[in-house]
C-alpha positions as a printed NumPy array, in Angstrom:
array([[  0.   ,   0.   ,   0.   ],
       [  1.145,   3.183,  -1.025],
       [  0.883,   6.315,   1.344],
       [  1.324,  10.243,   1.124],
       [  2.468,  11.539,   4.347],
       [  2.099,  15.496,   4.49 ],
       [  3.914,  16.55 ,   7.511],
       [  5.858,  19.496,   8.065],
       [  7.398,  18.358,  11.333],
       [ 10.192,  16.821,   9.76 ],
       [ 11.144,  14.434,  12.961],
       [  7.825,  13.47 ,  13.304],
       [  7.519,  12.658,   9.57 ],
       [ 10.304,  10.249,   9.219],
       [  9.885,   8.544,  12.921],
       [  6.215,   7.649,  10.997],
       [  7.383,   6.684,   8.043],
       [ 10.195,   4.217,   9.481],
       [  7.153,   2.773,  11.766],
       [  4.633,   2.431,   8.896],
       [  7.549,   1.027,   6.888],
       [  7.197,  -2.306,   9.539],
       [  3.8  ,  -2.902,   8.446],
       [  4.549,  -3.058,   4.65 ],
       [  3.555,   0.156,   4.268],
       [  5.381,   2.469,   1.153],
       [  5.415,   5.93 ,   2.619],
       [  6.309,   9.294,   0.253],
       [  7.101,  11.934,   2.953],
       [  6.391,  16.157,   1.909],
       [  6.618,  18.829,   3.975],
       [  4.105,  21.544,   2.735],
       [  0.961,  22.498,   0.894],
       [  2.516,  22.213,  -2.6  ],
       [  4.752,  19.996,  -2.481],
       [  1.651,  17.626,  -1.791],
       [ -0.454,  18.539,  -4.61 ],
       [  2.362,  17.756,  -7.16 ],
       [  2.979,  14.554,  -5.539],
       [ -0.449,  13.732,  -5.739],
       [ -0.689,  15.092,  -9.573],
       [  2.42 ,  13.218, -10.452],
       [  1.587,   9.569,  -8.241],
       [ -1.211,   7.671,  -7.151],
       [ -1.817,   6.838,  -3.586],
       [ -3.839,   4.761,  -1.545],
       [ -4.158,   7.125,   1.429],
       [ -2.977,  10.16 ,   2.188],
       [ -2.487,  11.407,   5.795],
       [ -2.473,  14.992,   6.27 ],
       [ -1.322,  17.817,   8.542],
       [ -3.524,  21.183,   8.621],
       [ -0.352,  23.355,  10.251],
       [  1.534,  23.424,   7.093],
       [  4.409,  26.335,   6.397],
       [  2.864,  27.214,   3.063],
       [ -0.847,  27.385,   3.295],
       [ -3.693,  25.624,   5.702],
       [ -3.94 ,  21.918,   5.271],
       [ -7.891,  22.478,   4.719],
       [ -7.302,  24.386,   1.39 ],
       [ -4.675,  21.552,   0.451],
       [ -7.68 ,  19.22 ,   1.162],
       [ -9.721,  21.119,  -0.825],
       [ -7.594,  21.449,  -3.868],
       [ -6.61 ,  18.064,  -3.981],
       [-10.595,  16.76 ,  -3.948],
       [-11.071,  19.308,  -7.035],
       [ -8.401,  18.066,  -8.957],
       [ -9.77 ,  14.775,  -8.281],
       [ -8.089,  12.649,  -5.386],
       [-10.435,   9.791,  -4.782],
       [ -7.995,   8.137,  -2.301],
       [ -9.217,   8.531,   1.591],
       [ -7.838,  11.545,   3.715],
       [ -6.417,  10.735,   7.488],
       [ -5.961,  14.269,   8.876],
       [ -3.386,  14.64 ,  11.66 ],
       [ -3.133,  17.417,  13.562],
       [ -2.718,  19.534,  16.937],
       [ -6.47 ,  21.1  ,  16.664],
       [ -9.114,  19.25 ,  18.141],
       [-11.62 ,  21.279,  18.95 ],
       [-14.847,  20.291,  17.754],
       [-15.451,  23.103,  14.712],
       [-11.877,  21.769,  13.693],
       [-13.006,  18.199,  12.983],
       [-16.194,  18.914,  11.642],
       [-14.364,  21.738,   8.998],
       [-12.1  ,  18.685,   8.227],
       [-14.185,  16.449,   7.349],
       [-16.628,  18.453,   5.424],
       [-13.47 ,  19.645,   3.339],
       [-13.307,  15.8  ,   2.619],
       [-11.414,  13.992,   5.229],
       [-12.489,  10.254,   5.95 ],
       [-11.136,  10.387,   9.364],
       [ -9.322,  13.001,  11.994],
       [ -6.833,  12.406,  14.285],
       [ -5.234,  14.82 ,  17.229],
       [ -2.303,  15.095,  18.277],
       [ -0.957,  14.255,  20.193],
       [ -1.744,  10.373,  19.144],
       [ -0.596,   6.28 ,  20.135],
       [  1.156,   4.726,  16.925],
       [ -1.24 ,   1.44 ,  16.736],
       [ -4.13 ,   3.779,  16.73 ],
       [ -2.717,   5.693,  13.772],
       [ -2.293,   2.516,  12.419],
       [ -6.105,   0.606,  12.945],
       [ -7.442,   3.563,  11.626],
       [ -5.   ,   3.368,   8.403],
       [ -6.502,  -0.268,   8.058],
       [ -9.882,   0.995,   8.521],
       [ -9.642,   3.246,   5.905],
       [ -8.172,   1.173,   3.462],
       [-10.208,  -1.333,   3.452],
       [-13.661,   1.036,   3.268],
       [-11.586,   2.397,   0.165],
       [-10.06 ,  -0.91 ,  -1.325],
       [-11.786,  -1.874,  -5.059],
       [-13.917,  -5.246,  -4.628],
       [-11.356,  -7.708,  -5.065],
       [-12.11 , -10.745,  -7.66 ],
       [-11.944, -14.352,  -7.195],
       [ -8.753, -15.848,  -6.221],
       [ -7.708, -19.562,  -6.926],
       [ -4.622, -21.139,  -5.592],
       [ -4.052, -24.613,  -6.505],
       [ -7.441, -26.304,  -6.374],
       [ -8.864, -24.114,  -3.551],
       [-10.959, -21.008,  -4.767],
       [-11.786, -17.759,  -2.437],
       [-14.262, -15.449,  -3.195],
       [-13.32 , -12.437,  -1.208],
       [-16.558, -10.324,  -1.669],
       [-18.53 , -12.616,   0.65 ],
       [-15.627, -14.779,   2.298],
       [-16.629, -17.877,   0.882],
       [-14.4  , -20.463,   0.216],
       [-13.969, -24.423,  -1.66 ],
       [-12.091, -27.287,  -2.819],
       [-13.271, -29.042,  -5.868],
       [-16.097, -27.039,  -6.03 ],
       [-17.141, -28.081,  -1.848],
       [-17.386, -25.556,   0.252],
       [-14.919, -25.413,   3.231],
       [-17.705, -23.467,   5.447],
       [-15.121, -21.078,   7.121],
       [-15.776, -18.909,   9.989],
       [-14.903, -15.139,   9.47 ],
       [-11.52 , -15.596,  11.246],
       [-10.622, -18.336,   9.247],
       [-11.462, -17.211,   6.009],
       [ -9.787, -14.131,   7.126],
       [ -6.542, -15.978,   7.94 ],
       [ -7.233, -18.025,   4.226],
       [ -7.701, -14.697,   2.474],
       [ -4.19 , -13.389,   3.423],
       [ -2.271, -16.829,   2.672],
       [ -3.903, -16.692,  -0.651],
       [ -2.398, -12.555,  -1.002],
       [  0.672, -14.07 ,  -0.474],
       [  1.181, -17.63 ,  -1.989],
       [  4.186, -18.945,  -1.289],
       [  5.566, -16.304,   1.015],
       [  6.07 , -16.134,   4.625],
       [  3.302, -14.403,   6.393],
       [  4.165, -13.327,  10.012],
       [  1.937, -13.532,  13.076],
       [  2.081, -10.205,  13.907],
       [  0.587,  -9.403,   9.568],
       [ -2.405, -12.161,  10.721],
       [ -3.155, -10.124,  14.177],
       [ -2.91 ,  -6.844,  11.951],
       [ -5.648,  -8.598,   9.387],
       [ -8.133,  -9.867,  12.182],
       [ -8.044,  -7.06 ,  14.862],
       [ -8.587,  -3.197,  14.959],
       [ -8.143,  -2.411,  17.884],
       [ -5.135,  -2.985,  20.6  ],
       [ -6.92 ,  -4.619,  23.463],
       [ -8.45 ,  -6.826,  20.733],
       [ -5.131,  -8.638,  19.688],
       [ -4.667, -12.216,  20.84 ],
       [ -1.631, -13.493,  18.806],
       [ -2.481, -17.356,  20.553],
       [ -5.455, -17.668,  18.623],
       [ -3.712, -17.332,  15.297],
       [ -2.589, -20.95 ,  15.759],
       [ -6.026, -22.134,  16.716],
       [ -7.177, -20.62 ,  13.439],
       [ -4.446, -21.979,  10.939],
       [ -4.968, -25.426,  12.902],
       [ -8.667, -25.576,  12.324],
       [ -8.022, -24.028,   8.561],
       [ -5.106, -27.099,   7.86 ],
       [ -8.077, -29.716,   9.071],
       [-10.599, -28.428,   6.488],
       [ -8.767, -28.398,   3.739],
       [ -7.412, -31.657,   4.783],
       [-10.858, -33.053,   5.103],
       [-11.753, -31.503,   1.615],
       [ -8.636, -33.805,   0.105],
       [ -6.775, -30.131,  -0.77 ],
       [ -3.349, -30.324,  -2.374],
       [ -2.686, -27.242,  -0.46 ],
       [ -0.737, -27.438,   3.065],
       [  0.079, -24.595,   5.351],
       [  3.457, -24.376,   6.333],
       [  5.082, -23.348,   9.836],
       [  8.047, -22.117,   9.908],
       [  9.157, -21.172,  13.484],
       [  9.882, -17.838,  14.562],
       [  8.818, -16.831,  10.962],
       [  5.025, -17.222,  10.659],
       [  2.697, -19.604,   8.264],
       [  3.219, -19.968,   4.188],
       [  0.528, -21.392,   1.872],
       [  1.927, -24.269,  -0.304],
       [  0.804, -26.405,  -3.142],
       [  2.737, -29.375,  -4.905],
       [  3.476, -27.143,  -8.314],
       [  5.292, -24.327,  -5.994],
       [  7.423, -26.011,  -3.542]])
């Protein structure tokens, strides 16, 4: 995923970017107004986090511009005002969400997840080996049976099949199944993948999951080992 980071605080800017970086996350930092309308003119992003204290002009009329010219990606604004009237002018100058400063990194980051996946296309169908994952609606099969999944499962299934034969870590499957901090329960991750390995096993799959310790789970199939 590809972020714009607008952010004239340049210590702040790069400690975020070298945090966002550990999630997989490609961050293009700018420092002003301007700067961030070419950036968005030249690139495509799929978020864009925004400051309103910017050197050059407010970070509402950057906002503003940017919707005009056409920016369809969704707005995080960051910033030290956080009075009520402040929020409210933010978002009805087209923010998606508002965040004050100061803030707690894995907040940043849930809401970053929200938004991306209220803005993310509708994916299409995915196949991997003989198992098929519809990830509209969650719904999974092998040889055309259906593997009847709960959502954590076929949320666990959906990001082996984004990565087929990668490593995927447990800390990217907590990431995928919870928002929010006092959510996270890294334990069940294994309970998952071990129910997961027995359906697909009972559904004769040619596809395994792989452990690999201290690494995290890869999805396999006979033709890619």
């Amino acid at each position: 995923m590809s972020i714009l980071l607008v952010e004239d605080d340049r210590e702040l800017a790069h400690g975020l970017r070298s945090s966002l970086a550990q999630s997989d996350y490609r961050t293009e930092v700018v420092f002003d107004g301007q700067s961030a309308i070419a950036a968005c003119r030249q690139d495509s992003y799929d978020l864009v986090i925004l400051d309103l204290g910017l050197p050059d002009m407010d970070g509402l009329e950057v906002l503003r511009r940017l919707r005009k010219t056409g920016l369809r990606a969704p707005v995080l604004i960051l910033t030290a005002r956080f009075d009520l009237d402040d929020r409210v002018s933010g978002l009805d100058a087209g923010g998606d969400d508002y965040l004050a400063k100061p803030f707690a990194l894995p907040e940043l980051e849930a809401r970053i997840r929200a938004l991306l996946r209220r803005g993310a296309p509708l994916e299409s169908q995915v196949q991997f080996c003989d198992v098929v994952f519809e990830p509209t609606d969650k719904h999974a099969s092998v040889h055309g049976k259906d593997l009847t999944l709960t959502a954590a499962e076929a949320s666990v299934l959906g990001l082996l099949l984004r990565r087929p034969g990668r490593v995927v870590s447990k800390s990217q499957f907590v990431d995928e199944l919870y928002d929010h901090a006092d959510e996270k329960n890294p334990a069940m991750i294994e309970v998952f993948v071990s129910r997961l390995r027995r359906k697909l096993a009972d559904a004769e799959s040619q596809v395994s999951i792989r452990a690999l310790r201290g690494l995290g789970y890869r999805l396999e199939a006979p033709q890619h080992e």
